[in-house]
């Protein structure tokens, strides 16, 4: 995968899936649902995210409901990568399955809102261009990187 | 080698002598459960494109519970789509009978030693039957439908022991809320939470399901309770064939647990999970007097016959406060009928509550009890996240059916022990 460069949108702990995609919008298409993503904590989310931006959060990102619409809506809104200190397990697996990279970074709290980041998925490095810092993370195994590159599990199955 | 409950089930299903935490095992799926909201409508197109058949249609079931009774045309269309998809693929379809986890128990999909996955995070409820049960995403489900199996990383296990007798007015809901308050909402992430002790053994299956149901609120993969004679009796009562020869696994005394917690049940008081996190647990008496707009008794966590009996007994011959509305949604059509036959619905209705259809509706703010801006809801459900039951400017307090009933009588948060 190529390096990904984008602006960080920073959130705190315990951003659950009811915040990412509230239940009341679940009837909508992903395109429409994405317009309400993160509404509970940040009503401006959809309007400020640009294609290729990066969502940064702290602990327990994606807890709660198993709704896969949560990573789908973030991806639809333009988020290219999620960086968090830790994830809830169903969300983490859902994100990779639908082709949205989710990275674990213990220094995630050092990243500030609007920092410009450059992520090298293969090397396992994140360069914070705004702060001039470099962070290291354990790269995903090749098998998952290939799945992400294909666009997720289904896209990969279609190719094979 | 000594094993925990989770390890025993996974080892048996993977056909291995033993398994250890961190090891990845491939296991056949006995039950693949999908809901209306996160089921066929999400992956139908993709499965069609793949052109592969469903490996084990007999082990799959779609339960329309979130959008039933449908509140809008669109919800109705989603249910219709799910129904037609099931017909086409030879998959069982259930609608309008109530929240999926209760139905899985009543209809024999949750049984000891089996593997159950569902597109709903509270699928861990079936752990009350000694079933390795967990929530998965819709794409993951597509893989399960096509392959008939799933891989799991063997989880580390946390041993949670509850000893002694519960005081009057304290129930299974208080046990699980107190446990989550102690462990934290991410404290059991990826783990198997395993509940032991004479307190747990003394609980009915209704109460055990309430406990296993909320394991995911501490981040757990599964919440397990060893199957015993009560489990077998429940299955027999519901005419479930798996009652015969059900493996009653016990954890080995020297099994390796990542963490061990011991609680004394006699110290426990009625508790509430306060906004907006499930681990924000406080004694009810500390928040007593707080003004409430709606009380909700229902869901896959707190609408079982046991809950309705507790509430009906407290409300019998009394009137709920005029300041609040009390909504009751039995957790299945079967529970609804049993409550009717026992006279519970009459007692609840006479006291001024409104008895609704069995549904997931209000719990996640879809319909049938959505709260408005600035409103406070005291609920027997499982999540109090921002906006969970409706407005993001509303507050949800999670409690037992007894605390909910006492609150309904007084119109403000009330410790139920005063009414017993």
XYZ file of C-alpha atoms in Angstrom:
580
model
C 0.000 0.000 0.000
C 1.191 3.519 -0.738
C 1.833 6.056 1.965
C -1.309 7.827 3.108
C -1.237 11.526 3.952
C -4.133 13.271 5.621
C -5.410 15.607 8.299
C -6.134 14.157 11.748
C -9.579 14.500 13.314
C -9.023 13.824 16.991
C -11.458 12.287 19.506
C -11.131 10.830 23.004
C -11.982 7.577 24.759
C -14.957 5.248 24.275
C -16.295 6.497 20.969
C -18.971 3.815 20.641
C -20.885 2.698 17.560
C -24.060 4.480 18.726
C -22.041 7.695 18.397
C -20.429 6.720 15.078
C -23.754 5.712 13.462
C -26.770 6.384 15.726
C -29.502 3.712 15.621
C -32.109 6.126 14.337
C -30.250 6.536 11.015
C -29.735 2.828 10.406
C -32.564 2.678 7.864
C -30.716 5.094 5.590
C -28.268 4.216 2.834
C -24.578 4.362 3.790
C -24.256 7.582 1.756
C -26.995 9.243 3.812
C -25.936 7.666 7.111
C -22.405 9.025 6.648
C -23.806 12.571 6.808
C -24.777 11.866 10.436
C -21.578 10.048 11.432
C -20.171 11.088 14.837
C -23.093 13.517 15.231
C -23.392 12.871 18.988
C -19.939 14.294 19.711
C -19.208 16.348 16.598
C -22.086 17.560 14.382
C -19.542 19.126 11.966
C -17.755 15.806 11.300
C -19.119 15.082 7.836
C -18.702 18.629 6.542
C -15.107 18.969 7.694
C -13.691 15.567 6.705
C -11.952 15.484 3.336
C -11.269 12.329 1.321
C -8.142 10.664 2.691
C -8.316 12.188 6.186
C -7.424 10.241 9.313
C -9.537 9.659 12.401
C -7.534 9.534 15.631
C -8.988 8.393 18.959
C -7.840 7.063 22.286
C -9.035 3.922 24.110
C -11.842 1.488 23.289
C -12.783 2.907 19.890
C -15.928 1.352 18.373
C -17.371 -0.262 21.489
C -21.006 -1.345 21.700
C -23.214 -2.529 18.877
C -21.815 -4.873 16.229
C -23.147 -2.592 13.479
C -20.780 -2.714 10.522
C -22.321 0.530 9.328
C -19.973 2.291 11.764
C -16.732 1.663 9.839
C -18.675 1.856 6.545
C -19.992 5.332 7.328
C -16.542 6.574 8.368
C -15.071 5.215 5.137
C -17.903 6.773 3.141
C -17.292 10.134 4.856
C -13.743 10.021 3.530
C -11.728 8.552 6.380
C -8.787 6.569 4.984
C -7.309 5.239 8.236
C -8.260 5.063 11.896
C -5.541 5.360 14.510
C -6.476 4.571 18.131
C -4.834 3.429 21.341
C -7.204 0.448 21.466
C -10.347 -0.895 19.836
C -13.420 -2.894 20.787
C -13.051 -6.269 19.146
C -16.098 -6.438 16.835
C -15.419 -2.971 15.396
C -11.775 -3.794 14.712
C -12.651 -6.900 12.734
C -15.494 -5.143 10.903
C -13.207 -2.281 9.844
C -10.629 -4.599 8.273
C -13.367 -6.718 6.672
C -14.863 -3.698 4.893
C -11.457 -2.408 3.846
C -10.807 0.369 6.345
C -7.380 0.248 7.983
C -7.409 0.406 11.795
C -4.038 0.905 13.474
C -3.131 0.599 17.124
C -0.799 3.312 18.381
C 0.017 3.746 22.042
C 1.019 7.398 21.499
C -2.324 8.246 19.832
C -3.084 10.842 22.515
C -0.022 12.892 21.428
C -1.645 13.532 18.058
C -3.722 16.720 18.052
C -6.745 17.735 16.047
C -5.760 19.026 12.571
C -2.206 17.600 12.717
C -1.032 16.487 9.293
C 0.016 12.823 9.297
C 1.762 10.553 6.835
C 1.226 6.829 7.404
C 3.423 4.135 5.900
C 1.392 0.943 6.328
C 4.176 -1.394 5.268
C 6.991 0.182 7.274
C 4.780 0.708 10.339
C 5.550 4.405 10.744
C 3.444 7.505 11.206
C 5.124 10.831 10.543
C 3.444 13.784 12.258
C 4.367 16.604 9.852
C 2.865 19.280 12.104
C 4.759 18.267 15.227
C 7.840 16.833 13.492
C 7.524 13.507 15.340
C 7.655 9.913 14.151
C 5.677 7.091 15.773
C 6.091 3.377 15.191
C 3.360 0.740 15.143
C 3.353 -2.983 14.377
C 2.392 -3.283 10.712
C -0.591 -5.475 9.888
C 0.346 -8.917 8.562
C 0.672 -9.182 4.771
C -2.549 -11.168 4.507
C -4.573 -8.320 6.029
C -2.693 -5.660 4.057
C -3.609 -7.522 0.869
C -7.233 -7.629 1.987
C -7.227 -3.889 2.690
C -5.635 -3.162 -0.651
C -8.318 -5.202 -2.409
C -10.979 -3.126 -0.619
C -12.030 -5.641 2.018
C -12.948 -9.294 2.426
C -15.678 -9.466 -0.208
C -13.634 -7.595 -2.795
C -10.778 -9.998 -2.143
C -13.042 -13.049 -2.477
C -14.325 -11.683 -5.792
C -10.780 -11.355 -7.100
C -9.764 -14.868 -6.079
C -4.122 -29.786 30.474
C -6.407 -27.709 32.700
C -8.816 -25.509 30.739
C -11.326 -22.693 31.272
C -14.918 -22.980 29.994
C -14.091 -21.111 26.782
C -11.060 -23.308 26.154
C -13.047 -26.506 26.740
C -15.768 -25.587 24.258
C -13.336 -24.398 21.591
C -11.077 -27.432 22.007
C -14.002 -29.824 21.653
C -15.386 -28.026 18.606
C -11.961 -27.734 16.957
C -11.356 -31.440 17.600
C -8.284 -30.823 19.765
C -7.079 -32.213 23.073
C -6.561 -28.716 24.388
C -6.218 -25.112 23.237
C -4.320 -22.197 24.746
C -5.058 -18.445 24.728
C -3.776 -16.709 21.614
C -4.034 -19.840 19.479
C -6.253 -19.521 16.412
C -8.802 -22.267 15.908
C -11.268 -22.953 13.117
C -14.643 -24.151 14.411
C -17.931 -25.144 12.769
C -20.805 -22.752 13.481
C -23.914 -24.409 14.936
C -26.094 -21.322 14.740
C -25.646 -18.271 12.510
C -28.187 -15.686 13.609
C -28.972 -12.506 11.729
C -31.274 -9.657 12.639
C -33.344 -7.518 10.275
C -31.233 -4.391 10.845
C -27.824 -6.015 10.231
C -28.759 -9.118 8.294
C -29.490 -9.947 4.647
C -30.124 -6.341 3.654
C -26.443 -5.568 4.240
C -24.817 -8.494 2.419
C -27.472 -9.964 0.071
C -26.042 -8.242 -2.992
C -22.509 -9.349 -2.197
C -23.493 -12.973 -1.591
C -25.373 -12.938 -4.874
C -22.291 -11.640 -6.685
C -20.096 -14.300 -5.132
C -22.522 -16.901 -6.441
C -21.802 -19.351 -3.618
C -24.558 -21.301 -1.842
C -25.244 -21.147 1.890
C -23.387 -24.040 3.394
C -25.740 -24.886 6.249
C -29.139 -23.199 5.834
C -30.572 -25.323 8.680
C -28.138 -23.694 11.113
C -29.042 -20.168 9.987
C -31.931 -18.023 11.200
C -33.019 -14.453 10.555
C -34.965 -12.762 13.346
C -36.773 -9.528 12.524
C -36.851 -7.846 15.927
C -35.441 -4.316 15.550
C -37.898 -3.103 12.920
C -40.948 -4.997 14.201
C -43.666 -3.900 14.529
C -42.477 -1.628 11.724
C -42.820 2.066 12.512
C -42.265 3.293 8.956
C -42.739 2.067 5.402
C -39.008 1.749 5.050
C -38.687 -0.461 8.132
C -41.477 -2.622 6.772
C -39.624 -2.949 3.468
C -36.460 -4.049 5.265
C -38.426 -6.779 7.080
C -40.084 -7.790 3.804
C -36.694 -8.009 2.111
C -35.370 -10.198 4.951
C -38.429 -12.482 4.771
C -38.106 -12.954 1.008
C -34.368 -13.544 1.211
C -34.941 -16.318 3.760
C -37.597 -17.955 1.610
C -35.282 -17.925 -1.381
C -32.330 -19.372 0.528
C -34.173 -21.903 2.717
C -33.282 -20.063 5.933
C -35.685 -19.902 8.905
C -37.334 -16.537 9.436
C -39.003 -15.279 12.605
C -40.703 -11.924 12.975
C -42.729 -10.014 15.553
C -41.909 -12.483 18.321
C -39.407 -10.312 20.185
C -35.678 -9.696 20.658
C -33.509 -12.358 19.010
C -31.522 -13.481 22.055
C -34.613 -14.499 23.995
C -35.972 -16.343 20.959
C -32.669 -18.163 20.396
C -33.010 -19.504 23.938
C -36.688 -20.440 23.713
C -36.412 -22.081 20.300
C -33.352 -24.192 21.004
C -30.595 -22.328 19.166
C -28.616 -21.660 22.393
C -27.466 -24.929 23.903
C -24.460 -26.194 25.872
C -21.168 -26.750 24.104
C -22.253 -25.182 20.810
C -20.922 -22.268 18.741
C -23.327 -19.420 17.996
C -22.550 -16.203 16.133
C -24.969 -13.356 15.546
C -24.971 -9.973 13.845
C -25.837 -8.403 17.179
C -23.335 -7.651 19.911
C -25.565 -9.098 22.629
C -25.313 -12.541 21.050
C -23.158 -13.339 24.085
C -26.483 -13.884 25.935
C -26.382 -17.549 24.892
C -23.286 -17.911 27.067
C -25.761 -18.425 29.926
C -26.274 -21.908 28.438
C -22.564 -22.717 28.272
C -22.664 -21.893 24.559
C -19.657 -20.105 22.995
C -21.635 -17.201 21.568
C -20.474 -13.870 20.229
C -21.435 -10.927 18.043
C -19.927 -10.485 14.586
C -20.257 -7.981 11.747
C -22.339 -8.485 8.622
C -19.404 -9.191 6.294
C -18.042 -11.716 8.781
C -21.494 -13.327 8.700
C -21.322 -13.563 4.925
C -18.141 -15.600 5.372
C -19.834 -17.844 7.955
C -22.830 -18.454 5.671
C -20.619 -19.434 2.758
C -18.017 -21.438 4.723
C -20.073 -22.825 7.623
C -17.202 -22.135 9.987
C -15.294 -19.271 11.600
C -11.853 -18.693 13.068
C -11.438 -17.509 16.637
C -8.416 -16.491 18.605
C -8.750 -18.462 21.847
C -9.464 -15.711 24.395
C -7.841 -15.231 27.746
C -10.379 -15.842 30.509
C -11.429 -13.817 33.545
C -12.873 -15.764 36.464
C -15.670 -13.879 38.226
C -16.954 -15.497 41.372
C -20.051 -14.327 43.262
C -20.483 -15.852 46.707
C -23.350 -15.709 49.166
C -27.001 -14.697 49.046
C -28.424 -11.559 47.498
C -30.218 -9.216 49.872
C -33.889 -8.448 49.278
C -34.348 -6.005 46.407
C -31.054 -6.943 44.733
C -31.060 -8.947 41.512
C -29.003 -10.395 38.651
C -29.009 -7.002 36.909
C -27.304 -5.472 39.933
C -24.717 -8.297 39.829
C -23.747 -7.630 36.226
C -23.772 -3.836 36.572
C -21.575 -4.057 39.666
C -19.210 -6.462 37.851
C -18.913 -4.110 34.853
C -18.409 -1.152 37.201
C -15.489 -3.021 38.734
C -13.913 -4.332 35.514
C -14.599 -1.244 33.393
C -16.241 -0.994 29.995
C -13.110 -2.168 28.187
C -11.673 -4.232 31.030
C -12.553 -7.578 29.480
C -11.871 -6.681 25.829
C -11.265 -9.842 23.767
C -11.658 -11.996 26.933
C -14.010 -14.709 28.063
C -15.829 -13.581 31.226
C -16.695 -16.721 33.184
C -19.148 -16.520 36.074
C -18.990 -18.928 38.983
C -20.019 -19.253 42.603
C -23.043 -20.285 44.621
C -24.797 -16.988 43.861
C -24.660 -17.659 40.113
C -25.643 -21.325 40.604
C -28.721 -20.226 42.554
C -29.982 -17.989 39.731
C -32.701 -19.020 37.272
C -31.922 -19.189 33.543
C -33.766 -15.865 33.054
C -31.369 -14.249 35.502
C -28.292 -15.973 34.093
C -29.203 -14.677 30.635
C -29.350 -11.128 32.013
C -25.761 -11.554 33.239
C -24.287 -13.178 30.110
C -26.138 -10.635 27.948
C -24.086 -7.721 29.261
C -20.603 -9.327 29.056
C -20.038 -7.334 25.865
C -20.503 -4.127 27.885
C -17.124 -4.898 29.466
C -15.730 -5.597 25.985
C -15.789 -9.386 26.352
C -15.928 -11.811 23.447
C -18.100 -14.222 25.437
C -19.759 -14.350 28.865
C -20.018 -17.947 30.029
C -21.867 -19.751 32.784
C -21.359 -23.512 33.174
C -24.406 -25.502 32.089
C -26.020 -27.516 34.878
C -29.299 -29.244 35.709
C -31.143 -25.885 35.554
C -29.911 -25.429 31.988
C -31.097 -28.911 31.049
C -34.458 -28.318 32.754
C -34.924 -25.060 30.797
C -34.238 -26.864 27.525
C -36.642 -29.674 28.457
C -39.348 -27.197 29.459
C -39.011 -25.626 26.012
C -39.063 -29.043 24.240
C -35.530 -28.645 22.941
C -33.944 -31.899 21.781
C -30.418 -30.799 22.791
C -31.490 -31.288 26.416
C -30.442 -34.904 25.879
C -26.704 -35.499 25.964
C -25.866 -31.802 26.377
C -22.190 -31.551 27.400
C -22.089 -29.971 30.852
C -18.555 -28.605 30.798
C -16.968 -27.376 34.015
C -13.848 -25.241 34.166
C -10.924 -27.156 35.659
C -10.038 -25.996 39.173
C -6.443 -25.324 38.128
C -7.321 -23.680 34.792
C -5.269 -20.608 33.921
C -7.240 -17.363 34.365
C -5.715 -14.006 33.397
C -7.587 -12.437 36.282
C -9.717 -13.639 39.192
C -12.357 -11.521 40.921
C -14.415 -12.456 43.950
C -17.566 -10.608 45.028
C -19.691 -11.042 48.120
C -23.346 -10.954 47.058
C -24.562 -10.059 50.538
C -22.712 -6.697 50.276
C -24.442 -5.761 47.037
C -27.077 -2.999 46.966
C -29.350 -1.927 44.074
C -27.177 -0.082 41.545
C -27.619 1.993 38.389
C -25.363 2.628 35.394
C -25.470 6.404 35.022
C -25.074 8.430 31.798
C -23.338 7.890 29.449
C -21.279 4.765 30.148
C -22.286 1.312 31.385
C -19.393 1.240 33.868
C -20.502 4.505 35.515
C -22.167 2.468 38.253
C -23.526 4.020 41.468
C -25.760 2.799 44.300
C -29.360 3.748 43.515
C -29.652 5.442 46.909
C -26.893 7.910 45.867
C -28.955 9.216 42.960
C -32.395 8.799 44.549
C -34.849 11.628 43.934
C -33.658 12.453 40.422
C -36.595 13.467 38.196
C -37.579 10.907 35.544
C -39.782 11.169 32.444
C -39.968 7.578 31.249
C -39.494 4.142 32.783
C -38.889 1.256 30.392
C -39.053 -2.430 31.344
C -38.121 -4.633 28.409
C -35.470 -5.907 25.975
C -33.177 -8.933 25.762
C -31.682 -7.807 29.085
C -34.605 -6.909 31.307
C -37.995 -7.961 29.909
C -38.114 -11.646 30.820
C -40.850 -13.341 32.810
C -38.721 -13.031 35.922
C -38.487 -9.228 35.447
C -42.203 -8.893 34.794
C -42.992 -10.907 37.938
C -40.815 -8.598 40.044
C -42.350 -5.451 38.540
C -45.932 -6.738 38.715
C -45.560 -7.727 42.346
C -44.330 -4.248 43.248
C -46.972 -2.434 41.212
C -49.900 -4.691 42.162
C -52.746 -2.606 43.532
C -50.798 0.664 43.204
C -50.633 3.447 40.642
C -47.530 4.680 38.835
C -46.714 8.341 39.300
C -48.557 10.764 37.015
C -45.236 12.480 36.351
C -43.900 9.571 34.306
C -44.903 7.079 31.617
C -44.162 3.385 32.189
C -43.644 1.216 29.120
C -43.396 -2.564 29.393
C -42.243 -4.732 26.485
C -42.071 -8.463 27.321
C -38.958 -9.993 25.803
C -40.828 -12.441 23.593
C -44.306 -13.355 22.447
C -44.048 -16.466 24.622
C -43.126 -14.322 27.659
C -46.028 -12.002 26.758
C -48.471 -14.929 26.806
C -47.042 -16.443 29.986
C -47.253 -13.052 31.686
C -50.844 -12.769 30.495
C -51.732 -16.188 31.893
C -50.091 -15.386 35.227
C -52.065 -12.155 35.504
C -48.920 -10.029 35.375
C -50.013 -7.952 32.409
C -53.263 -7.102 34.157
C -51.427 -6.027 37.295
C -49.015 -3.908 35.259
C -51.791 -2.419 33.182
C -54.035 -1.718 36.189
C -51.138 0.170 37.773
C -50.989 2.463 34.747
C -48.289 0.973 32.549
C -48.632 0.483 28.810
C -47.800 -3.030 27.630
C -46.158 -2.990 24.205
C -45.318 -5.669 21.669
C -42.062 -7.577 22.217
C -39.424 -5.594 20.278
C -35.939 -4.087 20.367
C -37.431 -0.704 19.375
C -36.945 1.596 22.363
C -33.611 0.149 23.519
C -31.740 1.702 20.606
C -34.015 4.622 19.888
C -35.734 3.181 16.813
C -39.406 3.310 17.862
C -41.889 2.408 20.642
C -40.508 4.661 23.369
C -37.867 6.965 21.878
C -36.925 9.745 24.310
C -36.811 13.455 23.528
C -34.394 16.296 24.237
C -33.809 16.790 27.958
C -35.730 13.659 28.943
C -34.549 11.114 31.504
C -35.292 7.422 31.045
C -34.797 4.735 33.679
C -34.499 1.471 31.808
C -33.877 -2.252 32.281
C -31.980 -2.364 28.954
C -28.232 -2.671 28.365
C -26.783 0.592 27.023
C -26.908 4.194 28.177
C -24.658 5.727 25.517
C -25.240 9.270 24.237
C -28.310 9.194 21.985
C -28.869 5.461 22.510
C -32.594 5.700 23.272
C -33.283 8.791 21.163
C -32.135 12.363 21.666
C -28.420 12.912 22.244
C -29.592 15.421 24.834
C -31.406 12.736 26.848
C -30.139 10.657 29.781
C -30.508 6.911 30.327
C -30.034 5.110 33.659
C -29.755 1.296 33.548
C -31.326 -0.577 36.454
C -33.079 -3.792 37.553
C -36.813 -4.309 37.033
C -37.319 -3.690 40.770
C -35.579 -0.309 40.680
C -37.518 0.543 37.507
C -40.843 -0.334 39.188
C -40.018 1.618 42.370
C -39.014 4.588 40.210
C -42.277 4.365 38.276
C -44.262 4.501 41.515
C -42.438 7.534 42.867
C -41.781 9.421 39.621
C -38.126 9.839 40.531
C -35.193 7.434 40.927
C -36.050 5.239 43.907
C -34.337 2.443 45.815
C -36.638 -0.589 45.541
C -35.849 -1.887 49.030
C -38.364 0.550 50.498
C -41.134 -1.371 48.700
C -40.264 -4.914 49.780
